[in-house]
PDB file of C-alpha atoms in Angstrom:
ATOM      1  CA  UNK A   1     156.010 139.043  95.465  1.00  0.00           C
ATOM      2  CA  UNK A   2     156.652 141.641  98.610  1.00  0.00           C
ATOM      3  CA  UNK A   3     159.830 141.794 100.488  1.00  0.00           C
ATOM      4  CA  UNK A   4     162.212 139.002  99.803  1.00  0.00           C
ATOM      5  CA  UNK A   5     163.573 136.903 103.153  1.00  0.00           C
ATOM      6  CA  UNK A   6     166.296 134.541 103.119  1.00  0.00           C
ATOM      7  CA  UNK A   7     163.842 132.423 105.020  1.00  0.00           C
ATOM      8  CA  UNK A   8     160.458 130.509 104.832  1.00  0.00           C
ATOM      9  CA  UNK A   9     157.768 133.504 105.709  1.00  0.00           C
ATOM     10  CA  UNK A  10     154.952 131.313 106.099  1.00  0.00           C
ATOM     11  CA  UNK A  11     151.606 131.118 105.147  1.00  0.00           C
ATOM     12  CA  UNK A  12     149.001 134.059 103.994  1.00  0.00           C
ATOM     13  CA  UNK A  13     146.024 132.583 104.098  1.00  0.00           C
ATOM     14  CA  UNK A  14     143.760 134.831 102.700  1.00  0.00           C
ATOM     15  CA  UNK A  15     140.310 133.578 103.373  1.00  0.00           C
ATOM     16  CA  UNK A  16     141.635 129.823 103.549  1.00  0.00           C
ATOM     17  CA  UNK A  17     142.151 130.157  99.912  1.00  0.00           C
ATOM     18  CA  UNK A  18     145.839 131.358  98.973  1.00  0.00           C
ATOM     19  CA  UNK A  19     148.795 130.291 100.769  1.00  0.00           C
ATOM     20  CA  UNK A  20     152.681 131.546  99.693  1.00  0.00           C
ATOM     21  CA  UNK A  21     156.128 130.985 100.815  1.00  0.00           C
ATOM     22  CA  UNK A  22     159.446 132.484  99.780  1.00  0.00           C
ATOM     23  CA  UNK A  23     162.810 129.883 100.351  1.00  0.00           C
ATOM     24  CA  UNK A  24     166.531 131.152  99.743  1.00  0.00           C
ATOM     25  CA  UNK A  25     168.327 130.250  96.569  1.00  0.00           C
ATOM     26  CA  UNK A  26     169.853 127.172  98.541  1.00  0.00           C
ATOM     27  CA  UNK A  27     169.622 123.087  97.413  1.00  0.00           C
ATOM     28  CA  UNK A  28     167.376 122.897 100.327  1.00  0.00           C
ATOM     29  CA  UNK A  29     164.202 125.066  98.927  1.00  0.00           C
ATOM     30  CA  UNK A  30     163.019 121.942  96.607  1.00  0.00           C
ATOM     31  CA  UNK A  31     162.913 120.136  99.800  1.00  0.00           C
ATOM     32  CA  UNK A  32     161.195 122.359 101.770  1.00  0.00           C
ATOM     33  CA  UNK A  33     158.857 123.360  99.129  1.00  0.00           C
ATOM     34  CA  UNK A  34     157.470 120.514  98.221  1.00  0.00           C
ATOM     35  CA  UNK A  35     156.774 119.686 102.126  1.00  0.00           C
ATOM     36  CA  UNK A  36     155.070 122.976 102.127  1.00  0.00           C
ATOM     37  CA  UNK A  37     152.610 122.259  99.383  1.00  0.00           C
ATOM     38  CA  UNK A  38     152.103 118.704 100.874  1.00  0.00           C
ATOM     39  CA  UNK A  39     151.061 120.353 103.884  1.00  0.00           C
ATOM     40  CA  UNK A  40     149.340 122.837 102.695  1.00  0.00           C
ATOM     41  CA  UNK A  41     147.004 121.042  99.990  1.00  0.00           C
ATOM     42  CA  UNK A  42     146.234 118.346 103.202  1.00  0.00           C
ATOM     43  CA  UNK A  43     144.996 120.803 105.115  1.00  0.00           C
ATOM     44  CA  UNK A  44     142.895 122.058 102.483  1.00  0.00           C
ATOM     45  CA  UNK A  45     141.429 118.314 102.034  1.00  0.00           C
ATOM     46  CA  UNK A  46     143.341 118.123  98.591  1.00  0.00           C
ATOM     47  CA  UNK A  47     145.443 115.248  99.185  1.00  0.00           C
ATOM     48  CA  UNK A  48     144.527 113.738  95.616  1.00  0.00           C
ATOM     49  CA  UNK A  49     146.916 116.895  94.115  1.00  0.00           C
ATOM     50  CA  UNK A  50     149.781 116.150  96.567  1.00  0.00           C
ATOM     51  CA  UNK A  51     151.983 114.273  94.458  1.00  0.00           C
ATOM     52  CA  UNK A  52     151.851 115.957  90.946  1.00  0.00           C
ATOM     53  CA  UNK A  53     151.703 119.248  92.787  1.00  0.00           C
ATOM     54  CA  UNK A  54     154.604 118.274  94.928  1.00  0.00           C
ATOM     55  CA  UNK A  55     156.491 117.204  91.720  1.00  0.00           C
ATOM     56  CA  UNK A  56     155.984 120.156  89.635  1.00  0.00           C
ATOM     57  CA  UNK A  57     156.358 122.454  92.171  1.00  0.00           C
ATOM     58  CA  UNK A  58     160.014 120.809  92.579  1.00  0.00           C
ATOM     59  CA  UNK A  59     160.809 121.130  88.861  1.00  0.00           C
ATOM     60  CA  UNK A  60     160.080 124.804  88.694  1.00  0.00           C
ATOM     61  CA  UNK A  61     162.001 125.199  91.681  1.00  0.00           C
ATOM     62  CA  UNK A  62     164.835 123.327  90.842  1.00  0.00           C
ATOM     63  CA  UNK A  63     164.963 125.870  87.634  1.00  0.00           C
ATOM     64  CA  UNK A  64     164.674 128.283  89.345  1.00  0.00           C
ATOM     65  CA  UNK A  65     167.928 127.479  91.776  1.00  0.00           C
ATOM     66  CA  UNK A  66     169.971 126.454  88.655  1.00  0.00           C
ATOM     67  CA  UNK A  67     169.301 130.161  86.837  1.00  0.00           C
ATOM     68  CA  UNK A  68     168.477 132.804  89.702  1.00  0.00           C
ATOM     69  CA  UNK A  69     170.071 133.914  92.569  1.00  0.00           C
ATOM     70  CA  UNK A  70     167.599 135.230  94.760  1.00  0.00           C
ATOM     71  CA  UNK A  71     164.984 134.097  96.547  1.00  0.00           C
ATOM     72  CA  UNK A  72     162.036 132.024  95.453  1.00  0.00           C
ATOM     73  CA  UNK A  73     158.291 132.179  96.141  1.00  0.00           C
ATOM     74  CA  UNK A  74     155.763 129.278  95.381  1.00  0.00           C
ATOM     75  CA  UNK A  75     152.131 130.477  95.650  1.00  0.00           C
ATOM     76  CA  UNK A  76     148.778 128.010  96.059  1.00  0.00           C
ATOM     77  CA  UNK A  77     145.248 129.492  95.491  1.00  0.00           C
ATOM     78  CA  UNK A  78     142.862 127.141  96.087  1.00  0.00           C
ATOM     79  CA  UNK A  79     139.732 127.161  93.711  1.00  0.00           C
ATOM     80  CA  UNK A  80     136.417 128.642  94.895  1.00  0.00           C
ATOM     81  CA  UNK A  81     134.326 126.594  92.762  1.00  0.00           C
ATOM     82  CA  UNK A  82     134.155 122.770  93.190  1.00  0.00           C
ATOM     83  CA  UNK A  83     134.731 122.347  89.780  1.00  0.00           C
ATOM     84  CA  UNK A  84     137.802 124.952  89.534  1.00  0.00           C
ATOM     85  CA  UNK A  85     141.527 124.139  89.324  1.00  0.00           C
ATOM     86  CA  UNK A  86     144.343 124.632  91.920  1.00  0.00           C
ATOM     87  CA  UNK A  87     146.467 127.426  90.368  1.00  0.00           C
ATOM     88  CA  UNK A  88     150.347 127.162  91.211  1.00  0.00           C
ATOM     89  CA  UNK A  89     153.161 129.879  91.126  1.00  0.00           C
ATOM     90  CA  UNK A  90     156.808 129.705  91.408  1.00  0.00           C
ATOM     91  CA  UNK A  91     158.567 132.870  91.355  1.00  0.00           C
ATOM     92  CA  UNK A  92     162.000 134.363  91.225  1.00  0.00           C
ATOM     93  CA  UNK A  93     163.863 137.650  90.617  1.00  0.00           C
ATOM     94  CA  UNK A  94     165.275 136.419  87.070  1.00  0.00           C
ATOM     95  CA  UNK A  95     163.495 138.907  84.531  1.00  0.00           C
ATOM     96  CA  UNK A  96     164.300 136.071  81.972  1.00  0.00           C
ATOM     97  CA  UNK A  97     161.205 133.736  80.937  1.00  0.00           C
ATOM     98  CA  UNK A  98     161.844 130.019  80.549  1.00  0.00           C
ATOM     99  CA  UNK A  99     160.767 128.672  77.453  1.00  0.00           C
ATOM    100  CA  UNK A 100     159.664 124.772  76.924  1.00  0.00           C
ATOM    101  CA  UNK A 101     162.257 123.021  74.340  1.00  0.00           C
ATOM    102  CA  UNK A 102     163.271 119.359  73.356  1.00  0.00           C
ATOM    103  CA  UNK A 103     165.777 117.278  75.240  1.00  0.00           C
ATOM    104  CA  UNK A 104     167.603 115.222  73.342  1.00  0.00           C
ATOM    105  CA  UNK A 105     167.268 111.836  74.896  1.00  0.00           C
ATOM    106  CA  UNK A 106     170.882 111.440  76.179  1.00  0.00           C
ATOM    107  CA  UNK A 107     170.307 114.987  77.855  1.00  0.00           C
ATOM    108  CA  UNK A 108     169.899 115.216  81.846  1.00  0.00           C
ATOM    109  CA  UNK A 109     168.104 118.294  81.853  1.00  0.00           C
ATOM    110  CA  UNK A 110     165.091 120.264  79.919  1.00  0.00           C
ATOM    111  CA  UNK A 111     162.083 118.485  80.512  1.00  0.00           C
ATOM    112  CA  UNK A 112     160.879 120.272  83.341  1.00  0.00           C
ATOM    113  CA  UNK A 113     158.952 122.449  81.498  1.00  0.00           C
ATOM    114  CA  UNK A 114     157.619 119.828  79.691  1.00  0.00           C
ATOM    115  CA  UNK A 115     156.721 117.934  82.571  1.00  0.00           C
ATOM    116  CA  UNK A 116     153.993 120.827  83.554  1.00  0.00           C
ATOM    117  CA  UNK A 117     152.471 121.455  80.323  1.00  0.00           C
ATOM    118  CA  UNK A 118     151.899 117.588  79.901  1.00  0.00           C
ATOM    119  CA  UNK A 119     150.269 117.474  83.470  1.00  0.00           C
ATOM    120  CA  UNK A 120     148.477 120.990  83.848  1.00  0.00           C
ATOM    121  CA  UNK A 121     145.404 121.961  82.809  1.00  0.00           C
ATOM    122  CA  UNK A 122     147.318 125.017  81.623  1.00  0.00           C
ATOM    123  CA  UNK A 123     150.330 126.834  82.124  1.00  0.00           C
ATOM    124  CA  UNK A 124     152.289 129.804  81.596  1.00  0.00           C
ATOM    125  CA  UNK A 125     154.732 132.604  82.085  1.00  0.00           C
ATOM    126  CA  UNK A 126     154.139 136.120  83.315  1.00  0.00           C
ATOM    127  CA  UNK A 127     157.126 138.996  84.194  1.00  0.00           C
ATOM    128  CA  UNK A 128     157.420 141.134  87.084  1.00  0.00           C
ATOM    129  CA  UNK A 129     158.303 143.891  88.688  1.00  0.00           C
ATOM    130  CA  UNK A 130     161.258 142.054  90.148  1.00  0.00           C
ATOM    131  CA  UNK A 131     161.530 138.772  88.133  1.00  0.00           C
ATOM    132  CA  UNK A 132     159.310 136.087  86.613  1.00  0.00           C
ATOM    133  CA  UNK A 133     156.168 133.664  87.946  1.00  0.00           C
ATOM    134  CA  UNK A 134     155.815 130.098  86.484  1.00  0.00           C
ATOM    135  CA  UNK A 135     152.260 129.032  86.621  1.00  0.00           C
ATOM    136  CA  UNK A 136     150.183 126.258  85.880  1.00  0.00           C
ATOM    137  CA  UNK A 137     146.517 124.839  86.931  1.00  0.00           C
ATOM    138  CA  UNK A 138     145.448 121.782  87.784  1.00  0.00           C
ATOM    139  CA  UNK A 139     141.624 120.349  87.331  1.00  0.00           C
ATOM    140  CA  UNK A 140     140.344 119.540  91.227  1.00  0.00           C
ATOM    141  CA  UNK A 141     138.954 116.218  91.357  1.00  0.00           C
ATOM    142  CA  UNK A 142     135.164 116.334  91.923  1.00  0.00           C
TER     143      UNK A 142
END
């Protein structure tokens, strides 16, 4: 995901259609990233996506904090077709992937990755050069 910064970067916008952001390993990041995808999917006129997007975007971060130690990007590329999906990324330097598994009830954590398969159009896992990207798309609303 480039150089790492122990700080927000800021938007690329490529085009108007990809925006990214890297936040330190700190409690703070699932704040700040879900105010950056708020923002960012308003400006695009995508305000119907801000909530689930917000919320998933905060799960995969918050897994991210509890397992990694570096920083951690979270990627929006907005679709070029009307009828395309809003693809999401959340990245860190763990080489490890996550892998979806069953919660017992009484259990406090492990449903995050459940959350985003059972609200994405699809999702998945990729590895990196330097770590791991959580993805998952979501339809657009025509």
């Amino acid at each position: 995901m480039g150089s790492l910064a122990w700080e927000v970067i800021g938007v690329i916008d490529t085009d108007g259609d990809c925006a990214a952001w890297f936040f330190p390993a700190e409690p703070d990041a699932v704040r700040s990233a879900r105010e950056a995808v708020r923002d960012q999917l308003h400006g695009w006129g995508l305000d119907s996506l801000a909530d689930l997007t917000a919320l998933l975007v905060s799960e995969l971060v918050t897994n991210s904090l509890r397992y990694a130690t570096g920083p951690i990007g979270v990627r929006l590329v907005r679709p070029a077709r009307v009828d395309g999906a809003l693809r999401v990324e959340v990245s860190d330097p763990l080489p490890d992937l996550p892998h979806e598994r069953v919660a017992d009830p009484e259990d406090e954590t492990g449903r995050g990755l459940q959350l985003v398969a059972g609200s994405s159009r699809r999702w998945g896992t990729r590895p990196g050069d330097g770590g791991k990207t959580v993805w998952f798309e979501l339809a657009v609303p025509g």
